[in-house]
Each structure stands twice: as C-alpha cells, then as structure tokens.
Amino acid sequence: MKKCIIIGGGAAGMYSAIIAASGGMDVSIWEKNEKLGKKLFITGKGRCNLTNNCETEDLFRNVMTNSKFLYSAFYQYNSQDVMKFFESEGLELKTERGNRVFPASDKSSDVIRLLENKLRHLGVKIELNRRAKRLLVEDGCCIGVEDVRGQKERADAVLIACGGCAYPSTGATEDGYRMAEAVGHTTVLPRPSLVPMETEEDWCRELMGLSLRNVSVVVRKGKKKIYEDFGEMLFTHFGISGPLVLSASAFCGKLKDYKDLIFSIDLKPALTAEQVDDRLLRIFDANKNKQFRNCLNGLLPKKLIPVAIRLSGIDPFKQVNLISREERARFGYLLKHLDIHIRGFRGFNESIVTGGGIKVKEINPKTMESKLVKNLYFAGEVIDVDALTGGFNLQIAWSTGWLAAKNMLEVIENEL
C-alpha cells in the first residue's frame, strides 16, 4: 500500500485524506493543533458556509486571485459535487441568501464530526500535536517529512494543506510557505483578505455597533472605481466591517498604498438625488416649526442623525423652515455620498482568508503537484488563490484537495 502524508488537518487536508484513503492509500494527517478543523469550526460565524450553490462559471467570477489556475479543480469537482458528498454522508444542507450553503443545524461542529468519522472509518491515521518542520527531498523527489522533534517519516506522496496566516488563534502560521521555499518554491507575500478596514474619520467610531442594511457602496482610489456593491455593513471601534467591507478589502488588497482611498456610502440607493430632495421637502413641510435635529427620525437610524447633521454643517438647533435651499441640497448630497477615508486594513487576526501564498506558476493546475519537486502537492489556502465571501474559499479547499488526492492515486496506480 502506497503511503501519503498530509500536512494540515483543515478543510483541504481532511478532504484530500478522505479521497486518497477511499482510493486505497495509507494516509496520515499531521496536524499541529490538538484537534482537527479549528478554522473550519469558526467559519461562517460558527455555522460553516460550506460552499455556494451556483453554476461553475460563478465560482470563477468570485475568485479574486488566479481564477484561471482553478479551471481543472472547479470543472472536475464543483459545488454540486461537494453538496452531494455531504448529503450522501447524512448531513442535511440548506441554501440561504446569495446561494450560501450551510448545514441545516447551523453547526460547524456537525461538519467537522462528519469528516472525522469518515477519516476514522477509512483508517486514516490522525496525528494531532505533530508539527512538520521540513520536507525530505532526494533527486528532485519528495520522499517524506521531518517533524519538529526530528522524527522522519517516509512517504510516496506529500501534500501541503496547512493553510495561510489568517486567524493565528487557530494555529495558522507560515509553516507551509517556509517548507515549500526550502525546496525551491516562491511565496507571493501573504496579506490579509476579507478583512475589516480602519478609517481616518473619528465619527465612524462614534457609530460603533450600528449596522446599515440595504446600502450601496462605491470604493475609489482617486478617480478610479475599484469596487461597487449593495448590501450590509457595520461600524466598529476602529472603522468599518461587515459583508460589503470584507468584500471590498479583497478588491483593494493589492494596492500599494491607501492614499486617496475613499469608501462612499449611498444611504438611500432606491432614490435618485431629486427624489431625496423631494423627500426632504416633504419632511421639512411636515415639521416646519421643529428644530432640524428633531425631524430626521424617520429618515436615518437614530445613532447616525447627530453625525450626519454635524457633517452637513447645518446648525442642529435651526428651525426647519429657516433651512436654505443650499443647505438642503448639501444634506441631500451627504445622504447619497457619505464618504469615508480608508487608512488601512486590520491584520491577520481579523482576516477571514490569506491573500498571497505559493506561486501558482510553480504548481501544475491539472494535478496540484509541484512543478519543481515530484510527488509534492498543494491544496487550499496555502496556494496564492483567494475568493470573496459566500462559501467560495471553502470550495477552493474542497476542489483542490480532491484534485490533489485524485492525482496522487493516479500516479501511484501508474507506477504499479
């Protein structure tokens, strides 16, 4: 029986182990943590957004970096295949807004338990608290792995699936990059992706905890539009977060600097500028004798009202019937263009995924095997591929893990 060592017991590592063991390989998972799937446990806010129930072409549209590299992986093993696997193993699934797929129980622990049970049923050797140190390579071929205690183990194939740098609390380190670099691979500088943003404006911090739903945002650097979408966002103690912000960060991650990077919110996307002005006129007519600060409750969230008034430059104590046409126009413009200057992004502690990783030009996209070292494979977040929120990053893990395992089996079958 041919042996395979998989470095990393996350989504890609566990899935590839299941596929390889199902094909008759002797598989060991080396996981440096005390349990498997630590990052998988917290994905989707602990609900585990398994994949996205979309057409294969839509998978590519949601990959931000090196989507073409995933052509073979996605077309050979797509989101429908992932869903079939989990349902065939007894996990009931549900599809929510944006085609996001979750376990019906809303528990990521159910996903991890299913994978662990499958691994044990297939006889996969799960070695917890075992951290890989270096790859053993002879004559351009990977023949095994050495752990941090100096113990060496031979294998016919080795798969690096130990993830990136996101969420260090789950054990994320640069181990995968370091081991790959030691045998000749190149790492594209890792960066946080799908990450909250820090803002220049102090008023964002005043709004901490306020969630804005059904708003449109446009992100520009100077005059260049970088991102545009509709949805939900959140103000925090350091700036902004939430789905729109996380997605925007993926589009902005490769910028050299954040100078003149503006996050512009349209608080009333369903209304044109003229319709906003008409609405303000109606509000002012109905509240002629009230102060400006007391007539906006039906227009904006309560917490946002004093900030919006301050930004408009209109005296909050001014009677509505004394507000000039120019002041009204200025306030209307603010509702459609609430601009925030981005100072930078939060770090890996708060990023959902890692941008950057092992250079894709050094990996065969049809097999996930290294082009530099025979019998060495890669899967998941350790590779320089990343996607938007919605289950797409986990789909990358499942697809690349499946493809790597299938090709390890094929190579070994050919050798036999």
Coordinates of C-alpha atoms in Angstrom, one line a residue:
M1 CA 0.0 0.0 0.0
K2 CA 1.4 3.4 -1.0
K3 CA 1.7 6.0 1.7
C4 CA 0.7 9.7 1.8
I5 CA 1.4 12.3 4.4
I6 CA -0.9 15.3 4.5
I7 CA 0.4 18.3 6.4
G8 CA -2.6 20.1 7.9
G9 CA -5.9 18.9 9.2
G10 CA -8.1 21.7 8.0
A11 CA -10.8 21.5 5.2
A12 CA -8.4 20.8 2.3
G13 CA -6.3 18.3 4.4
M14 CA -9.2 16.3 5.7
Y15 CA -11.0 16.2 2.4
S16 CA -7.9 15.1 0.4
A17 CA -7.3 12.5 3.1
I18 CA -10.8 11.1 2.6
I19 CA -10.4 10.9 -1.2
A20 CA -6.9 9.3 -1.0
A21 CA -7.9 6.8 1.6
S22 CA -11.0 5.9 -0.3
G23 CA -8.8 5.1 -3.2
G24 CA -6.7 2.7 -1.1
M25 CA -3.8 4.8 0.1
D26 CA -2.3 4.6 3.5
V27 CA -2.9 8.2 4.7
S28 CA -1.5 10.1 7.7
I29 CA -2.6 13.6 8.7
W30 CA -0.1 15.7 10.6
E31 CA -2.0 18.4 12.5
K32 CA 0.0 20.7 14.8
N33 CA -3.2 21.6 16.8
E34 CA -4.8 19.5 19.5
K35 CA -7.8 18.8 17.2
L36 CA -8.8 18.9 13.5
G37 CA -10.6 21.7 11.8
K38 CA -10.0 24.6 14.2
K39 CA -10.5 27.2 11.5
L40 CA -13.4 25.3 9.9
F41 CA -15.1 25.5 13.3
I42 CA -15.3 29.3 13.2
T43 CA -16.2 29.8 9.5
G44 CA -19.5 31.4 8.7
K45 CA -19.7 32.7 12.3
G46 CA -19.6 29.1 13.6
R47 CA -22.3 28.0 11.1
C48 CA -19.8 26.8 8.4
N49 CA -20.7 28.2 5.0
L50 CA -19.7 25.0 3.2
T51 CA -19.9 26.2 -0.4
N52 CA -22.0 28.3 -2.8
N53 CA -24.9 26.6 -4.7
C54 CA -24.1 28.3 -8.0
E55 CA -23.0 27.4 -11.5
T56 CA -19.4 26.6 -12.0
E57 CA -18.8 29.8 -14.0
D58 CA -20.0 31.8 -11.0
L59 CA -17.3 30.2 -8.9
F60 CA -14.6 31.7 -11.2
R61 CA -16.3 35.1 -11.0
N62 CA -16.0 35.1 -7.2
V63 CA -12.3 34.2 -7.2
M64 CA -10.1 37.3 -6.8
T65 CA -6.7 35.9 -7.4
N66 CA -5.6 33.4 -10.1
S67 CA -9.0 32.2 -11.0
K68 CA -7.8 30.5 -14.2
F69 CA -5.5 28.3 -12.1
L70 CA -8.6 26.7 -10.7
Y71 CA -10.0 25.7 -14.0
S72 CA -9.4 21.9 -13.7
A73 CA -10.2 21.9 -10.0
F74 CA -13.6 23.6 -10.4
Y75 CA -14.6 21.8 -13.5
Q76 CA -13.7 18.4 -12.2
Y77 CA -15.1 19.0 -8.7
N78 CA -17.7 21.8 -8.2
S79 CA -20.1 22.9 -5.5
Q80 CA -22.7 20.4 -6.6
D81 CA -20.2 17.6 -6.0
V82 CA -19.4 18.9 -2.6
M83 CA -23.1 19.1 -1.6
K84 CA -23.7 15.5 -2.9
F85 CA -20.8 14.3 -0.8
F86 CA -22.0 15.8 2.5
E87 CA -25.6 14.8 1.8
S88 CA -24.6 11.3 1.0
E89 CA -22.9 11.1 4.4
G90 CA -26.1 12.1 6.1
L91 CA -25.6 15.9 6.6
E92 CA -28.7 17.9 5.8
L93 CA -28.0 21.1 4.0
K94 CA -29.8 24.4 3.3
T95 CA -29.2 27.2 0.9
E96 CA -29.6 30.8 2.1
R97 CA -29.4 34.3 0.6
G98 CA -26.7 34.6 -2.0
N99 CA -26.7 30.8 -2.6
R100 CA -24.7 30.3 0.6
V101 CA -24.9 26.6 1.7
F102 CA -24.9 25.7 5.4
P103 CA -25.6 22.6 7.4
A104 CA -29.3 22.7 8.3
S105 CA -28.3 22.5 12.0
D106 CA -26.2 25.8 11.7
K107 CA -23.4 24.0 13.5
S108 CA -19.9 23.8 12.0
S109 CA -19.2 21.1 14.6
D110 CA -21.5 18.8 12.6
V111 CA -19.4 19.2 9.5
I112 CA -16.1 18.5 11.4
R113 CA -17.6 15.5 13.2
L114 CA -18.8 14.0 9.8
L115 CA -15.3 14.5 8.3
E116 CA -13.6 13.0 11.4
N117 CA -15.9 10.0 11.4
K118 CA -15.2 9.4 7.7
L119 CA -11.5 9.6 8.3
R120 CA -11.6 7.1 11.1
H121 CA -13.8 4.8 9.1
L122 CA -11.3 4.8 6.3
G123 CA -8.4 4.1 8.6
V124 CA -6.7 7.5 8.2
K125 CA -4.0 7.9 10.9
I126 CA -4.7 11.3 12.6
E127 CA -1.6 12.6 14.3
L128 CA -2.5 15.6 16.5
N129 CA 0.1 17.9 18.0
R130 CA 2.5 16.8 15.3
R131 CA 4.1 19.8 13.5
A132 CA 6.0 19.4 10.3
K133 CA 9.4 21.0 10.1
R134 CA 10.8 20.2 6.7
L135 CA 10.3 18.2 3.5
L136 CA 12.6 15.3 2.7
V137 CA 13.7 15.6 -0.9
E138 CA 16.1 13.3 -2.9
D139 CA 16.9 13.7 -6.6
G140 CA 14.1 16.2 -7.1
C141 CA 11.5 13.9 -5.5
C142 CA 9.7 14.4 -2.1
I143 CA 10.2 11.2 -0.1
G144 CA 8.8 12.2 3.3
V145 CA 8.6 14.7 6.1
E146 CA 10.6 15.5 9.3
D147 CA 8.7 16.9 12.3
V148 CA 9.9 19.5 14.8
R149 CA 11.0 16.7 17.2
G150 CA 13.4 15.5 14.5
Q151 CA 11.4 12.3 13.6
K152 CA 11.4 11.5 10.0
E153 CA 8.8 9.6 8.1
R154 CA 8.9 8.4 4.5
A155 CA 6.0 8.7 2.1
D156 CA 5.3 8.1 -1.6
A157 CA 3.5 11.5 -1.7
V158 CA 3.3 14.6 0.5
L159 CA 0.5 17.2 0.4
I160 CA 0.9 20.6 2.0
A161 CA -2.5 21.8 3.1
C162 CA -1.7 23.7 6.3
G163 CA -3.4 27.0 5.2
G164 CA -2.2 30.6 5.3
C165 CA -1.8 33.2 8.0
A166 CA -5.4 34.2 8.7
Y167 CA -6.7 33.7 12.3
P168 CA -3.4 32.8 14.0
S169 CA -5.5 31.8 17.1
T170 CA -6.5 28.6 15.1
G171 CA -2.8 27.7 14.6
A172 CA -2.2 29.5 11.3
T173 CA 1.5 30.1 10.7
E174 CA 3.8 30.4 7.7
D175 CA 5.0 26.8 8.0
G176 CA 3.7 25.8 4.6
Y177 CA 5.4 28.7 2.9
R178 CA 8.7 28.1 4.7
M179 CA 8.8 24.3 3.9
A180 CA 8.0 25.0 0.3
E181 CA 10.5 27.8 -0.1
A182 CA 13.2 25.5 1.4
V183 CA 12.8 23.1 -1.6
G184 CA 12.8 25.9 -4.2
H185 CA 9.2 27.3 -4.3
T186 CA 8.4 31.0 -4.3
T187 CA 5.8 32.7 -2.0
V188 CA 3.8 35.7 -3.1
L189 CA 3.8 37.9 0.0
P190 CA 0.9 36.9 2.2
R191 CA -1.6 39.7 3.0
P192 CA -4.9 39.8 5.0
S193 CA -8.0 39.4 2.8
L194 CA -11.7 39.7 3.6
V195 CA -10.7 41.9 6.4
P196 CA -12.2 45.0 8.2
M197 CA -10.9 48.5 7.4
E198 CA -9.5 51.2 9.6
T199 CA -10.8 54.8 8.9
E200 CA -9.5 58.3 9.2
E201 CA -12.8 59.6 10.5
D202 CA -13.4 59.6 14.2
W203 CA -17.1 59.7 13.7
C204 CA -17.1 56.1 12.5
R205 CA -16.0 55.1 16.0
E206 CA -19.0 57.1 17.4
L207 CA -21.3 54.9 15.4
M208 CA -19.7 51.6 16.8
G209 CA -22.3 48.8 16.6
L210 CA -24.5 50.5 14.1
S211 CA -25.4 48.2 11.2
L212 CA -26.5 49.7 7.9
R213 CA -28.6 47.4 5.7
N214 CA -29.6 47.9 2.0
V215 CA -27.0 50.5 1.3
S216 CA -24.9 50.9 -1.8
V217 CA -21.1 51.5 -1.6
V218 CA -18.5 52.6 -4.1
V219 CA -14.8 52.4 -3.3
R220 CA -12.5 54.7 -5.3
K221 CA -8.8 55.4 -5.3
G222 CA -8.6 58.9 -6.7
K223 CA -10.8 58.8 -9.7
K224 CA -10.6 55.0 -10.3
K225 CA -13.5 52.9 -9.2
I226 CA -12.3 49.7 -7.5
Y227 CA -15.4 48.2 -6.1
E228 CA -19.2 48.7 -6.1
D229 CA -22.0 46.7 -4.4
F230 CA -25.2 46.7 -2.4
G231 CA -25.8 45.1 1.0
E232 CA -24.9 45.4 4.6
M233 CA -22.0 47.0 6.6
L234 CA -21.1 47.7 10.2
F235 CA -19.4 50.5 12.1
T236 CA -16.7 49.4 14.7
H237 CA -14.4 50.9 17.3
F238 CA -11.7 51.2 14.6
G239 CA -13.7 51.9 11.5
I240 CA -15.9 49.7 9.4
S241 CA -16.7 46.0 8.8
G242 CA -19.5 43.7 7.6
P243 CA -20.1 41.9 4.3
L244 CA -19.6 44.9 2.0
V245 CA -16.4 46.0 3.7
L246 CA -14.9 42.5 3.7
S247 CA -15.6 42.0 0.0
A248 CA -14.2 45.5 -0.8
S249 CA -11.0 44.6 1.0
A250 CA -10.4 41.7 -1.4
F251 CA -10.6 44.2 -4.3
C252 CA -8.2 46.6 -2.6
G253 CA -5.7 44.1 -1.1
K254 CA -3.1 44.5 -3.9
L255 CA -3.0 48.3 -3.7
K256 CA 0.5 49.7 -3.0
D257 CA -0.9 52.3 -0.6
Y258 CA -4.2 53.6 0.7
K259 CA -3.7 57.2 -0.2
D260 CA -7.0 58.8 -1.6
L261 CA -8.9 55.5 -1.0
I262 CA -12.5 56.5 -0.3
F263 CA -15.4 54.3 0.8
S264 CA -18.5 56.1 -0.3
I265 CA -21.9 55.0 1.1
D266 CA -25.3 55.8 -0.6
L267 CA -27.7 55.7 2.3
K268 CA -30.7 55.9 0.0
P269 CA -29.8 53.8 -3.0
A270 CA -33.5 53.3 -4.0
L271 CA -33.9 57.1 -4.5
T272 CA -32.4 59.4 -7.1
A273 CA -30.9 62.7 -5.9
E274 CA -34.1 64.5 -7.0
Q275 CA -36.3 62.0 -5.1
V276 CA -34.1 62.5 -2.0
D277 CA -34.6 66.3 -2.3
D278 CA -38.4 65.8 -2.7
R279 CA -38.5 63.6 0.4
L280 CA -36.5 66.2 2.4
L281 CA -39.0 68.9 1.3
R282 CA -41.9 66.8 2.5
I283 CA -40.2 66.2 5.8
F284 CA -39.5 69.9 6.3
D285 CA -43.0 70.8 5.3
A286 CA -44.4 68.4 7.9
N287 CA -42.1 69.7 10.6
K288 CA -42.0 73.5 9.9
N289 CA -41.6 74.6 13.5
K290 CA -39.3 71.9 14.7
Q291 CA -35.5 72.1 15.1
F292 CA -33.5 70.3 12.4
R293 CA -32.2 67.7 14.8
N294 CA -35.7 66.6 15.7
C295 CA -37.2 65.9 12.3
L296 CA -34.9 63.1 10.9
N297 CA -36.1 60.1 12.9
G298 CA -37.9 58.5 10.0
L299 CA -35.1 59.2 7.6
L300 CA -32.0 57.9 9.3
P301 CA -31.0 55.5 12.2
K302 CA -31.1 57.4 15.5
K303 CA -27.4 56.9 16.1
L304 CA -26.5 58.4 12.7
I305 CA -28.6 61.5 13.0
P306 CA -26.2 63.7 15.1
V307 CA -23.2 62.6 13.0
A308 CA -25.0 63.4 9.7
I309 CA -26.1 66.8 10.9
R310 CA -22.5 67.6 12.0
L311 CA -21.1 66.5 8.7
S312 CA -23.6 68.7 6.8
G313 CA -22.6 71.8 8.7
I314 CA -26.2 72.8 9.4
D315 CA -27.0 74.1 12.9
P316 CA -28.9 71.3 14.6
F317 CA -31.0 73.8 16.5
K318 CA -32.0 75.7 13.4
Q319 CA -35.8 75.7 12.7
V320 CA -36.6 73.6 9.6
N321 CA -38.4 76.5 7.9
L322 CA -35.2 78.5 8.0
I323 CA -33.0 76.0 6.3
S324 CA -31.9 77.3 2.9
R325 CA -32.2 75.5 -0.4
E326 CA -28.3 75.2 -0.5
E327 CA -28.3 73.6 3.0
R328 CA -31.0 71.2 2.0
A329 CA -29.1 70.3 -1.2
R330 CA -25.9 69.8 0.8
F331 CA -27.7 67.4 3.2
G332 CA -29.3 65.5 0.4
Y333 CA -25.9 65.1 -1.3
L334 CA -24.5 63.7 2.0
L335 CA -27.2 61.1 2.1
K336 CA -26.1 59.8 -1.3
H337 CA -22.3 60.3 -0.7
L338 CA -21.3 59.6 2.8
D339 CA -17.5 59.4 2.3
I340 CA -15.1 57.6 4.5
H341 CA -11.3 57.8 4.0
I342 CA -9.6 54.4 4.5
R343 CA -6.4 54.5 6.5
G344 CA -5.6 50.8 6.2
F345 CA -6.7 47.2 6.9
R346 CA -6.8 45.2 10.0
G347 CA -4.3 42.3 10.4
F348 CA -4.4 38.6 10.1
N349 CA -6.1 38.2 13.5
E350 CA -9.3 39.5 11.9
S351 CA -8.9 38.4 8.2
I352 CA -11.1 35.5 7.0
V353 CA -8.6 34.3 4.4
T354 CA -5.0 34.9 3.3
G355 CA -4.2 36.6 0.0
G356 CA -0.8 35.5 -1.4
G357 CA 0.8 32.1 -0.9
I358 CA 2.7 29.6 -3.0
K359 CA 3.1 30.9 -6.5
V360 CA 0.6 29.2 -8.9
K361 CA 3.1 29.1 -11.8
E362 CA 5.1 26.6 -9.8
I363 CA 2.1 24.2 -9.4
N364 CA 0.6 22.1 -12.1
P365 CA -3.1 23.3 -12.2
K366 CA -4.3 19.9 -13.6
T367 CA -2.8 17.9 -10.7
M368 CA -1.9 20.3 -7.9
E369 CA 1.6 18.7 -8.0
S370 CA 4.7 20.9 -7.7
K371 CA 6.4 21.6 -11.0
L372 CA 9.7 21.7 -9.0
V373 CA 9.6 18.6 -6.8
K374 CA 8.0 15.3 -7.8
N375 CA 5.4 13.8 -5.5
L376 CA 4.8 17.1 -3.6
Y377 CA 1.3 18.5 -3.8
F378 CA -0.5 21.6 -2.6
A379 CA -4.2 22.3 -1.7
G380 CA -6.2 25.1 -0.1
E381 CA -5.3 28.4 1.3
V382 CA -1.5 27.8 1.2
I383 CA -1.8 28.5 -2.6
D384 CA -1.9 32.0 -4.0
V385 CA -5.7 31.9 -4.6
D386 CA -8.4 33.7 -2.6
A387 CA -12.1 34.5 -3.2
L388 CA -15.0 36.6 -1.9
T389 CA -17.3 35.6 1.0
G390 CA -20.1 33.2 0.3
G391 CA -18.5 29.7 0.6
F392 CA -16.1 30.2 -2.3
N393 CA -12.9 29.9 -0.3
L394 CA -14.0 26.6 1.2
Q395 CA -15.0 25.4 -2.3
I396 CA -11.4 26.1 -3.3
A397 CA -10.2 23.9 -0.4
W398 CA -12.6 21.0 -1.3
S399 CA -11.8 21.2 -5.1
T400 CA -8.0 21.5 -4.8
G401 CA -7.9 18.8 -2.1
W402 CA -10.0 16.5 -4.2
L403 CA -7.8 17.1 -7.3
A404 CA -4.5 16.6 -5.5
A405 CA -5.7 13.3 -3.9
K406 CA -7.1 12.0 -7.2
N407 CA -3.8 12.7 -8.9
M408 CA -1.7 11.1 -6.1
L409 CA -3.8 8.0 -6.6
E410 CA -3.4 8.1 -10.4
V411 CA 0.4 8.5 -10.2
I412 CA 0.7 5.6 -7.8
E413 CA -1.6 3.4 -9.9
N414 CA 0.5 4.1 -13.0
E415 CA 3.7 3.2 -11.1
L416 CA 2.1 -0.1 -10.1

